[in-house]
Amino acid sequence: MKKNVFVLVSSVLVLGAALAGCGGNSATPAKDNGSASAPADSKGSSKTLRLNFHSEPPTADPGIAEDNTAGAVTRATFDGLTRIGEDGKPHESVAEKIDVSDDLKTYTFHLRDSKWSNGDPVTAKDFEFAWKRVLDPKTASNYASQLYYIKNGEKANKGQAKLDDVGVKALDDKTLQVTLENPTPYFLELTAFYTYFPVDQKVVEKDPKWATEAKTHVGNGPFKLETWEHKSKMVLVKNDNYWDKDAVKLGKIELSMVEDENTELSMFDNGELDWAGKPLSDIPTDAMKPLKDKGALQSQTIAGTYWYKFNTEKPPFNNAKVRKAFAYAIDRQSIIDNITQGNQKPAMGAVPSSMAVGPQDGYFKDHDVEGAKKLLDEGLKELGMTKLPPITLSFNTSEGHKKIAEAIQDQWKKAFGADIKLENKEWKVYIEDLHQGNFQIGRMGWLADFNDPITFLELFKDKKGGNNDTNWENPQFKDLLTKSASEKDPAKRKQILADAEKIFMDEMPVAPIYFYTNSWVQNPKVKGVVVSGTGAVDYKWASFED
């Protein structure tokens, strides 16, 4: 996820009968105000699922999407060649048959009859166009690296090859042939990820702003975008042109956009929402323990890391020892015990424990203030500085992010006497500033896109990679990641990735803080919402049951 703002298929959770009892134990369950008992409409669909975005999705374009809000919208309004099913595994979706060559490098996808929400047929050419559009440097997709597994994908994105040289070709309207750089065992998980979704070529070429308004948005998924009142609400309705429409039980999804977590929880308590908290928002930190004590809080471990990014081109964080000093001085367990309270685990490495390749106890000790002071003194001396300059710590609007920043601000002041200014920005502005390098230290989270540690490490392969932001690059680290792509022996590949993570943690372009859990409350009548082990959510099979 994605950004915490984004598919570990082995850990999928289907929110059905197993959670109904837990949800029913809430002292303040969602009231039954019509969404769970509305009459079926003329097409057989019923029920409206009411959710809340903590912040407005920056886009509804799958080729540009890069955070969990945009990911939720595109996953609902688009469909890929494959889709992660309720069992947590990739299944044929727009592709009804998939052939793989003996060398595991050529995939031939045979498409079923399917339509766009405007009635246009979905063709193999739409997939070819969409993937090459993502790789086109002009598109400036921060997730273009997701398509580097395709032959010449990386070269095309970096202007070293033509888009025509990329290994994706529509053989005819119903046949798509894809050639990979190397065998990629998780490729069918990737084709279920939103960056690999198709777009309607005619729509995109006619209107570059097609994905910014409901009236021009066209998708091929279970739902279509009916209303988008910016910074207010979004409404998705069942797409009757969807090839698998009989599997879609909801008639509508209403998404409000309320930033304040306490207001969101009150809306849930008052029966105005069917769900509050992750994966689209957060539970107020002060409410975590009371909800947990009442048995109302649902929690799920996910493959994600909450970290602080350093801008390695801005002093004093252009020095690795200074970066390590700031990372070592954080008291992670205190933050988990007193603020997040969701059973998170302190992160002593970049890769979550569910797919760890490094040492079991991590690469450093939590809250090592003495070690941090020694590193800081050495780093400042190397920079020719006698004391720390004022530091700005940035985060996007959220009560939880603010409290974590305040706690770490206090910890750094006690450890170093550091003058830390906190800077809060609305999400859309914040993420753009990070991409532009307008920060010193910035909060971010990363959720696995698929079940492999490379999804965390490859973010930092290139200095100007779309989601790197740190401006850090290391030739040896880069070479190891490249080598891992062609290593067929799993044990040897794991060691290569471990060597790469060791370099990363020794240079510390990010300070890992904790490994994520998701926490939320829900209407006990809501069934079939699929939340993956990364926090990615799919509402295709969602329903209400009495």
Coordinates of C-alpha atoms in Angstrom, one line a residue:
M1 CA 0.0 0.0 0.0
K2 CA 0.6 0.6 0.1
K3 CA 1.3 3.8 1.6
N4 CA -0.5 4.0 4.8
V5 CA -1.9 5.9 3.3
F6 CA -1.6 0.0 0.4
V7 CA -1.4 -7.7 -0.9
L8 CA -0.1 -10.2 1.5
V9 CA -2.3 -13.0 0.3
S10 CA -1.3 -15.5 2.9
S11 CA -2.9 -13.4 5.7
V12 CA -6.2 -12.4 4.3
L13 CA -9.1 -11.9 6.7
V14 CA -12.7 -12.3 5.6
L15 CA -14.9 -10.2 7.9
G16 CA -17.9 -12.5 8.1
A17 CA -19.5 -14.7 10.7
A18 CA -16.4 -15.0 12.8
L19 CA -16.5 -11.4 13.7
A20 CA -20.3 -11.0 14.1
G21 CA -20.2 -12.1 17.7
C22 CA -17.3 -9.8 18.6
G23 CA -19.0 -6.9 17.0
G24 CA -22.2 -7.6 18.7
N25 CA -20.5 -7.3 22.1
S26 CA -20.0 -3.6 21.6
A27 CA -21.7 -1.4 24.2
T28 CA -22.5 1.0 21.4
P29 CA -23.1 -0.9 18.2
A30 CA -24.1 0.8 15.0
K31 CA -27.9 1.5 15.1
D32 CA -30.2 -0.1 12.5
N33 CA -31.3 3.0 10.7
G34 CA -32.2 1.6 7.3
S35 CA -28.9 0.7 5.6
A36 CA -29.2 -2.8 6.8
S37 CA -32.9 -3.2 6.2
A38 CA -33.6 -1.2 3.1
P39 CA -35.8 -2.9 0.5
A40 CA -34.1 -4.4 -2.5
D41 CA -34.0 -2.3 -5.6
S42 CA -35.4 -3.3 -9.0
K43 CA -32.1 -4.9 -10.0
G44 CA -32.0 -7.1 -6.9
S45 CA -29.2 -5.2 -5.1
S46 CA -29.9 -3.8 -1.6
K47 CA -28.2 -2.2 1.2
T48 CA -25.9 0.8 1.5
L49 CA -22.6 0.5 3.3
R50 CA -21.6 3.7 5.0
L51 CA -17.9 4.4 5.5
N52 CA -15.6 7.3 6.2
F53 CA -12.3 8.4 4.5
H54 CA -10.0 10.2 6.9
S55 CA -8.9 12.3 4.0
E56 CA -10.0 12.7 0.4
P57 CA -8.5 10.3 -2.1
P58 CA -5.9 12.2 -4.2
T59 CA -7.1 10.4 -7.3
A60 CA -9.4 7.8 -8.7
D61 CA -7.0 6.8 -11.5
P62 CA -5.4 3.4 -10.8
G63 CA -2.3 4.3 -12.8
I64 CA -1.6 7.2 -10.4
A65 CA -3.0 5.8 -7.2
E66 CA -0.4 5.3 -4.4
D67 CA -2.2 5.4 -1.0
N68 CA -4.8 3.4 0.8
T69 CA -7.7 5.8 0.1
A70 CA -7.2 5.9 -3.7
G71 CA -6.4 2.1 -3.5
A72 CA -9.8 1.4 -1.9
V73 CA -11.6 3.5 -4.6
T74 CA -9.8 2.0 -7.6
R75 CA -10.1 -1.6 -6.2
A76 CA -13.9 -1.0 -6.0
T77 CA -14.3 0.7 -9.4
F78 CA -11.8 -1.4 -11.4
D79 CA -10.9 -5.0 -12.0
G80 CA -7.6 -6.5 -13.1
L81 CA -6.6 -9.6 -15.0
T82 CA -6.7 -11.3 -11.6
R83 CA -8.3 -10.4 -8.3
I84 CA -7.4 -11.5 -4.8
G85 CA -10.3 -13.7 -3.8
E86 CA -12.1 -14.3 -0.5
D87 CA -9.6 -17.1 0.1
G88 CA -6.6 -14.7 -0.1
K89 CA -5.3 -16.1 -3.4
P90 CA -5.2 -14.6 -6.9
H91 CA -7.9 -15.8 -9.2
E92 CA -8.8 -15.2 -12.8
S93 CA -10.9 -12.1 -13.2
V94 CA -11.0 -10.1 -16.4
A95 CA -8.7 -12.9 -17.7
E96 CA -10.7 -16.2 -17.8
K97 CA -7.7 -18.3 -18.8
I98 CA -3.9 -17.8 -18.2
D99 CA -1.1 -19.7 -20.0
V100 CA 2.5 -19.6 -18.6
S101 CA 5.5 -20.6 -20.6
D102 CA 7.9 -23.3 -19.5
D103 CA 10.6 -20.8 -18.6
L104 CA 8.0 -18.9 -16.5
K105 CA 8.7 -15.6 -18.3
T106 CA 5.8 -15.4 -20.8
Y107 CA 2.2 -15.1 -19.7
T108 CA -0.7 -15.2 -22.1
F109 CA -3.9 -13.8 -20.7
H110 CA -7.2 -14.8 -22.5
L111 CA -9.8 -12.2 -21.7
R112 CA -13.5 -12.9 -21.0
D113 CA -16.3 -10.7 -22.4
S114 CA -16.5 -7.7 -20.1
K115 CA -17.4 -4.0 -20.4
W116 CA -16.5 -0.6 -19.0
S117 CA -19.1 1.2 -16.9
N118 CA -19.9 3.3 -20.0
G119 CA -20.7 0.1 -22.1
D120 CA -17.4 0.0 -24.1
P121 CA -15.9 -3.4 -24.4
V122 CA -12.7 -4.1 -22.3
T123 CA -10.0 -5.2 -24.6
A124 CA -6.4 -6.4 -24.3
K125 CA -5.4 -3.1 -25.9
D126 CA -6.8 -1.3 -22.9
F127 CA -4.4 -3.3 -20.7
E128 CA -1.4 -2.6 -23.0
F129 CA -2.3 1.1 -23.1
A130 CA -2.7 1.3 -19.3
W131 CA 0.6 -0.4 -18.5
K132 CA 2.6 1.6 -21.0
R133 CA 0.9 4.8 -19.8
V134 CA 2.1 4.0 -16.2
L135 CA 5.7 3.4 -17.6
D136 CA 5.6 6.5 -19.7
P137 CA 7.9 9.1 -18.0
K138 CA 5.4 11.8 -18.9
T139 CA 2.7 10.2 -16.7
A140 CA 5.0 10.6 -13.6
S141 CA 3.4 7.6 -11.9
N142 CA 5.1 7.1 -8.5
Y143 CA 4.2 3.4 -8.7
A144 CA 5.8 2.8 -12.2
S145 CA 8.4 0.5 -10.5
Q146 CA 5.6 -2.0 -10.0
L147 CA 5.8 -2.7 -13.7
Y148 CA 9.6 -3.1 -13.8
Y149 CA 9.1 -6.9 -13.7
I150 CA 8.0 -6.6 -17.3
K151 CA 10.7 -6.8 -19.9
N152 CA 12.1 -3.4 -20.6
G153 CA 9.7 -1.8 -18.2
E154 CA 12.3 -0.1 -16.1
K155 CA 14.3 1.0 -19.2
A156 CA 11.2 2.5 -20.8
N157 CA 10.3 4.4 -17.6
K158 CA 13.9 5.8 -17.4
G159 CA 13.9 6.8 -21.0
Q160 CA 16.5 4.2 -22.0
A161 CA 14.1 2.2 -24.2
K162 CA 11.0 2.9 -26.2
L163 CA 7.5 2.1 -24.9
D164 CA 7.1 -0.1 -27.9
D165 CA 9.9 -2.3 -26.5
V166 CA 8.0 -3.1 -23.3
G167 CA 7.1 -6.7 -23.0
V168 CA 3.3 -6.3 -23.2
K169 CA 1.3 -6.7 -26.4
A170 CA -2.3 -7.1 -27.3
L171 CA -2.3 -10.0 -29.9
D172 CA -6.0 -9.3 -30.5
D173 CA -8.9 -7.9 -28.6
K174 CA -9.1 -10.9 -26.3
T175 CA -5.4 -11.9 -25.9
L176 CA -2.7 -10.2 -24.0
Q177 CA 0.9 -11.4 -24.0
V178 CA 3.3 -10.4 -21.3
T179 CA 7.1 -11.1 -21.2
L180 CA 8.9 -10.7 -17.9
E181 CA 12.6 -9.8 -17.3
N182 CA 12.9 -12.8 -14.9
P183 CA 10.6 -15.5 -13.5
T184 CA 8.4 -13.8 -10.9
P185 CA 6.5 -16.3 -8.8
Y186 CA 4.2 -13.6 -7.4
F187 CA 3.3 -12.0 -10.8
L188 CA -0.4 -13.1 -10.6
E189 CA -0.6 -11.2 -7.3
L190 CA 0.8 -8.2 -9.0
T191 CA -1.8 -8.3 -11.8
A192 CA -4.4 -8.0 -9.1
F193 CA -2.8 -4.8 -7.8
Y194 CA -4.3 -1.5 -8.9
T195 CA -1.3 -0.2 -10.9
Y196 CA -1.9 -3.1 -13.2
F197 CA -5.6 -2.3 -13.8
P198 CA -6.7 -1.3 -17.3
V199 CA -8.1 2.1 -18.2
D200 CA -10.4 2.9 -21.1
Q201 CA -8.1 4.2 -23.7
K202 CA -10.7 6.2 -25.6
V203 CA -11.8 8.0 -22.3
V204 CA -8.3 8.7 -21.2
E205 CA -7.1 10.1 -24.5
K206 CA -10.2 12.3 -24.8
D207 CA -10.0 13.9 -21.4
P208 CA -6.8 14.0 -19.3
K209 CA -8.8 14.9 -16.2
W210 CA -11.2 12.0 -16.6
A211 CA -10.5 10.5 -13.2
T212 CA -11.1 13.7 -11.2
E213 CA -14.9 13.9 -11.4
A214 CA -17.7 11.3 -11.1
K215 CA -19.3 12.4 -14.4
T216 CA -16.2 11.5 -16.4
H217 CA -14.9 8.6 -14.5
V218 CA -15.1 5.2 -16.2
G219 CA -14.1 1.9 -14.6
N220 CA -14.7 -1.8 -15.1
G221 CA -15.1 -2.9 -11.5
P222 CA -17.9 -4.1 -9.2
F223 CA -19.0 -0.5 -8.5
K224 CA -19.0 2.8 -10.4
L225 CA -18.4 6.3 -9.2
E226 CA -21.8 8.1 -9.1
T227 CA -21.0 11.1 -6.9
W228 CA -17.8 12.9 -5.9
E229 CA -18.3 16.1 -3.9
H230 CA -14.7 17.0 -3.2
K231 CA -13.7 17.1 0.5
S232 CA -17.2 16.1 1.4
K233 CA -18.4 12.7 0.1
M234 CA -18.1 10.0 -2.5
V235 CA -20.8 7.6 -3.6
L236 CA -20.2 4.3 -5.4
V237 CA -23.1 2.3 -6.9
K238 CA -23.3 -1.2 -8.2
N239 CA -22.0 -1.4 -11.8
D240 CA -24.5 -3.4 -13.8
N241 CA -22.0 -3.7 -16.6
Y242 CA -19.6 -5.6 -14.4
W243 CA -18.9 -9.1 -15.7
D244 CA -19.4 -10.7 -12.2
K245 CA -22.3 -8.5 -11.1
D246 CA -24.2 -11.4 -9.5
A247 CA -21.5 -11.6 -6.9
V248 CA -22.0 -8.0 -5.8
K249 CA -24.6 -7.8 -3.1
L250 CA -24.3 -4.1 -2.1
G251 CA -26.3 -1.5 -4.0
K252 CA -24.3 1.5 -2.8
I253 CA -21.3 2.5 -0.8
E254 CA -21.4 6.0 0.7
L255 CA -18.1 7.5 1.8
S256 CA -17.9 10.6 3.9
M257 CA -14.7 12.6 4.4
V258 CA -14.3 13.5 8.0
E259 CA -10.8 14.1 9.3
D260 CA -11.5 14.1 13.0
E261 CA -11.4 10.5 14.4
N262 CA -13.6 11.4 17.4
T263 CA -16.3 12.7 15.1
E264 CA -16.1 9.5 13.0
L265 CA -16.4 7.3 16.1
S266 CA -19.4 9.4 17.3
M267 CA -21.0 8.9 13.8
F268 CA -20.5 5.2 14.2
D269 CA -22.0 5.2 17.7
N270 CA -25.0 7.2 16.4
G271 CA -25.6 4.7 13.6
E272 CA -24.5 7.0 10.8
L273 CA -21.6 4.7 9.8
D274 CA -21.2 1.0 9.6
W275 CA -17.5 1.0 10.1
A276 CA -15.0 3.2 11.8
G277 CA -11.2 3.0 11.9
K278 CA -8.9 1.1 9.7
P279 CA -8.3 0.6 6.9
L280 CA -9.7 3.9 5.7
S281 CA -9.2 5.9 8.8
D282 CA -8.2 5.5 12.5
I283 CA -9.7 4.9 15.9
P284 CA -8.9 7.8 18.3
T285 CA -6.0 6.7 20.5
D286 CA -7.9 7.6 23.7
A287 CA -10.7 5.3 22.7
M288 CA -8.6 2.2 22.0
K289 CA -8.5 0.8 25.6
P290 CA -12.2 1.4 26.4
L291 CA -13.2 -0.2 23.1
K292 CA -10.8 -3.1 23.7
D293 CA -12.2 -3.6 27.3
K294 CA -15.7 -3.7 25.9
G295 CA -14.8 -6.3 23.4
A296 CA -15.8 -4.0 20.5
L297 CA -12.4 -3.5 19.0
Q298 CA -11.3 -5.6 16.1
S299 CA -7.5 -5.9 15.5
Q300 CA -5.5 -7.6 12.8
T301 CA -1.7 -7.8 12.3
I302 CA -0.7 -6.6 8.8
A303 CA 2.6 -6.5 6.9
G304 CA 3.4 -2.9 7.2
T305 CA 6.0 -0.6 8.8
Y306 CA 5.4 2.9 10.3
W307 CA 8.6 4.9 9.8
Y308 CA 10.0 8.4 9.7
K309 CA 11.8 9.3 6.5
F310 CA 14.9 11.5 6.5
N311 CA 15.7 13.8 3.7
T312 CA 19.3 12.7 3.2
E313 CA 20.2 15.7 1.2
K314 CA 19.4 18.2 3.9
P315 CA 21.8 18.8 6.9
P316 CA 22.2 17.3 9.4
F317 CA 20.6 14.2 7.9
N318 CA 23.0 14.0 5.1
N319 CA 25.1 12.1 7.6
A320 CA 24.3 8.4 8.4
K321 CA 25.5 8.6 12.0
V322 CA 23.1 11.5 12.7
R323 CA 20.3 9.6 11.1
K324 CA 21.1 6.5 13.2
A325 CA 21.3 8.6 16.4
F326 CA 17.8 10.0 15.9
A327 CA 16.5 6.5 15.1
Y328 CA 18.2 4.8 18.1
A329 CA 16.9 7.5 20.6
I330 CA 13.2 6.7 19.9
D331 CA 11.4 4.8 22.7
R332 CA 9.1 2.6 20.5
Q333 CA 7.6 0.5 23.2
S334 CA 6.5 3.6 25.1
I335 CA 4.7 4.9 22.0
I336 CA 3.0 1.5 21.6
D337 CA 2.0 1.2 25.2
N338 CA 0.8 4.8 25.7
I339 CA -0.3 6.1 22.3
T340 CA -1.1 3.5 19.6
Q341 CA -2.3 0.8 22.0
G342 CA -3.0 -1.7 19.2
N343 CA -0.6 -4.4 20.1
Q344 CA 1.9 -3.2 17.5
K345 CA 5.5 -4.5 17.6
P346 CA 8.6 -2.2 17.8
A347 CA 10.3 -2.1 14.4
M348 CA 14.0 -2.7 14.6
G349 CA 14.3 -3.2 10.9
A350 CA 12.5 -2.1 7.7
V351 CA 10.9 -5.5 6.7
P352 CA 8.0 -6.7 8.9
S353 CA 8.5 -9.8 11.0
S354 CA 6.0 -11.8 8.8
M355 CA 8.5 -11.8 5.9
A356 CA 11.7 -10.9 7.8
V357 CA 15.1 -11.7 6.2
G358 CA 17.4 -10.2 8.8
P359 CA 18.2 -11.0 12.5
Q360 CA 15.2 -12.0 14.6
D361 CA 15.9 -9.3 17.2
G362 CA 16.5 -6.6 14.6
Y363 CA 19.5 -4.4 13.8
F364 CA 19.6 -2.2 16.9
K365 CA 18.3 -1.8 20.4
D366 CA 15.2 0.1 21.2
H367 CA 15.7 3.4 23.0
D368 CA 19.5 3.2 23.1
V369 CA 20.1 6.8 24.2
E370 CA 23.8 6.4 25.1
G371 CA 24.5 4.8 21.7
A372 CA 22.5 7.6 20.1
K373 CA 24.5 10.4 21.8
K374 CA 27.8 8.8 20.8
L375 CA 26.7 8.6 17.1
L376 CA 25.3 12.1 17.2
D377 CA 28.6 13.5 18.5
E378 CA 30.6 11.7 15.8
G379 CA 28.2 12.7 13.0
L380 CA 28.1 16.4 13.9
K381 CA 31.9 16.3 14.0
E382 CA 32.1 14.8 10.5
L383 CA 29.7 17.6 9.4
G384 CA 31.8 20.3 11.0
M385 CA 28.9 21.2 13.4
T386 CA 29.1 21.9 17.1
K387 CA 25.4 21.6 17.8
L388 CA 22.2 20.5 16.1
P389 CA 20.3 23.1 14.1
P390 CA 16.5 23.4 14.5
I391 CA 14.8 20.4 13.1
T392 CA 11.3 20.2 11.4
L393 CA 9.3 17.0 11.8
S394 CA 6.4 16.8 9.4
F395 CA 3.2 14.7 9.4
N396 CA -0.2 14.6 7.8
T397 CA -3.3 15.6 9.7
S398 CA -4.2 12.9 12.2
E399 CA -4.6 12.8 16.0
G400 CA -2.5 9.6 16.1
H401 CA 0.3 11.0 14.0
K402 CA 0.3 14.2 16.0
K403 CA 0.6 12.3 19.4
I404 CA 3.4 10.1 18.1
A405 CA 5.3 13.2 16.8
E406 CA 4.8 15.0 20.1
A407 CA 6.2 12.0 22.0
I408 CA 9.2 11.6 19.7
Q409 CA 9.7 15.4 19.8
D410 CA 10.0 15.1 23.6
Q411 CA 12.3 12.0 23.4
W412 CA 14.7 13.8 21.1
K413 CA 14.7 16.9 23.3
K414 CA 15.5 14.8 26.3
A415 CA 18.2 12.8 24.5
F416 CA 19.9 15.6 22.6
G417 CA 18.4 18.9 23.7
A418 CA 17.1 19.1 20.1
D419 CA 14.9 22.0 19.0
I420 CA 12.1 20.1 17.1
K421 CA 9.4 22.0 15.3
L422 CA 6.2 20.0 14.4
E423 CA 4.6 20.7 11.0
N424 CA 1.1 19.4 10.2
K425 CA -0.3 19.3 6.7
E426 CA -3.4 18.0 4.9
W427 CA -2.6 14.7 3.2
K428 CA -2.6 15.8 -0.5
V429 CA -0.3 18.7 0.2
Y430 CA 1.8 16.6 2.6
I431 CA 2.5 13.8 0.1
E432 CA 3.4 16.2 -2.7
D433 CA 5.9 18.0 -0.4
L434 CA 7.5 14.7 0.5
H435 CA 7.8 13.8 -3.2
Q436 CA 9.3 17.3 -3.9
G437 CA 11.8 17.0 -1.0
N438 CA 10.2 19.8 1.0
F439 CA 10.9 18.3 4.4
Q440 CA 13.6 17.3 6.9
I441 CA 11.9 14.4 8.6
G442 CA 8.5 13.1 7.4
R443 CA 6.1 10.5 8.7
M444 CA 5.1 7.7 6.4
G445 CA 4.0 4.1 6.4
W446 CA 4.4 1.3 3.9
L447 CA 2.2 -1.7 3.5
A448 CA 3.3 -4.7 1.5
D449 CA 1.8 -4.9 -2.0
F450 CA 2.5 -8.6 -2.2
N451 CA 4.0 -11.4 0.0
D452 CA 7.7 -10.7 -0.5
P453 CA 10.3 -8.5 1.3
I454 CA 11.3 -6.9 -2.0
T455 CA 8.2 -4.8 -1.8
F456 CA 9.8 -2.9 1.1
L457 CA 13.4 -2.8 -0.1
E458 CA 12.8 -1.9 -3.7
L459 CA 11.3 1.5 -2.6
F460 CA 14.8 2.7 -2.1
K461 CA 16.6 1.2 -5.0
D462 CA 16.7 4.5 -6.9
K463 CA 17.3 7.9 -5.6
K464 CA 14.5 9.4 -7.7
G465 CA 12.2 6.3 -7.3
G466 CA 8.6 7.4 -7.1
N467 CA 8.1 6.7 -3.4
N468 CA 11.7 6.9 -2.1
D469 CA 11.5 10.6 -1.0
T470 CA 14.7 10.2 1.1
N471 CA 17.0 10.9 -1.9
W472 CA 19.1 8.1 -0.6
E473 CA 20.8 5.7 -3.0
N474 CA 23.5 3.1 -2.5
P475 CA 25.2 1.3 -5.5
Q476 CA 25.8 -1.9 -3.5
F477 CA 22.3 -2.0 -2.2
K478 CA 21.0 -1.5 -5.8
D479 CA 23.2 -4.3 -7.2
L480 CA 22.0 -6.7 -4.5
L481 CA 18.3 -6.0 -5.4
T482 CA 19.1 -6.5 -9.1
K483 CA 20.8 -9.8 -8.3
S484 CA 17.9 -11.0 -6.2
A485 CA 15.6 -10.7 -9.2
S486 CA 17.4 -13.4 -11.1
E487 CA 18.4 -15.7 -8.2
K488 CA 16.3 -18.9 -8.4
D489 CA 17.4 -20.5 -5.2
P490 CA 15.1 -19.2 -2.4
A491 CA 17.7 -19.6 0.4
K492 CA 20.3 -17.7 -1.6
R493 CA 17.8 -15.0 -2.6
K494 CA 16.8 -14.5 1.0
Q495 CA 20.4 -14.0 2.0
I496 CA 20.9 -11.5 -0.8
L497 CA 17.9 -9.5 0.5
A498 CA 19.2 -9.8 4.1
D499 CA 22.5 -8.3 2.9
A500 CA 20.6 -5.5 1.2
E501 CA 18.5 -4.7 4.3
K502 CA 21.7 -4.7 6.5
I503 CA 23.2 -2.0 4.2
F504 CA 19.9 -0.1 4.4
M505 CA 19.7 -0.2 8.2
D506 CA 23.4 0.7 8.5
E507 CA 22.8 3.9 6.5
M508 CA 19.3 4.5 8.0
P509 CA 17.5 6.6 5.4
V510 CA 14.4 5.9 7.4
A511 CA 13.8 5.3 11.1
P512 CA 11.4 2.4 11.5
I513 CA 9.1 2.8 14.5
Y514 CA 6.6 0.0 14.6
F515 CA 5.0 -2.8 12.6
Y516 CA 1.4 -2.2 12.0
T517 CA -1.8 -3.6 13.2
N518 CA -5.2 -2.5 12.0
S519 CA -7.9 -1.7 14.5
W520 CA -11.6 -0.8 13.8
V521 CA -15.2 -1.2 15.0
Q522 CA -18.0 -2.4 12.7
N523 CA -21.7 -3.0 12.4
P524 CA -22.0 -6.7 13.3
K525 CA -24.4 -7.2 10.3
V526 CA -21.6 -6.3 7.8
K527 CA -20.2 -9.5 6.2
G528 CA -17.8 -10.4 3.5
V529 CA -15.5 -7.3 3.6
V530 CA -12.1 -8.7 2.6
V531 CA -9.1 -7.1 4.3
S532 CA -5.7 -8.4 3.3
G533 CA -2.7 -8.9 5.4
T534 CA -1.5 -5.5 4.2
G535 CA -4.7 -3.6 5.1
A536 CA -5.9 -3.5 1.5
V537 CA -9.7 -3.7 1.4
D538 CA -12.1 -5.1 -1.1
Y539 CA -15.9 -4.5 -0.9
K540 CA -16.8 -6.7 -3.9
W541 CA -18.3 -9.4 -1.7
A542 CA -19.6 -7.2 1.1
S543 CA -23.2 -7.7 2.3
F544 CA -25.5 -7.2 5.2
E545 CA -27.0 -10.2 7.0
D546 CA -29.7 -10.1 9.7

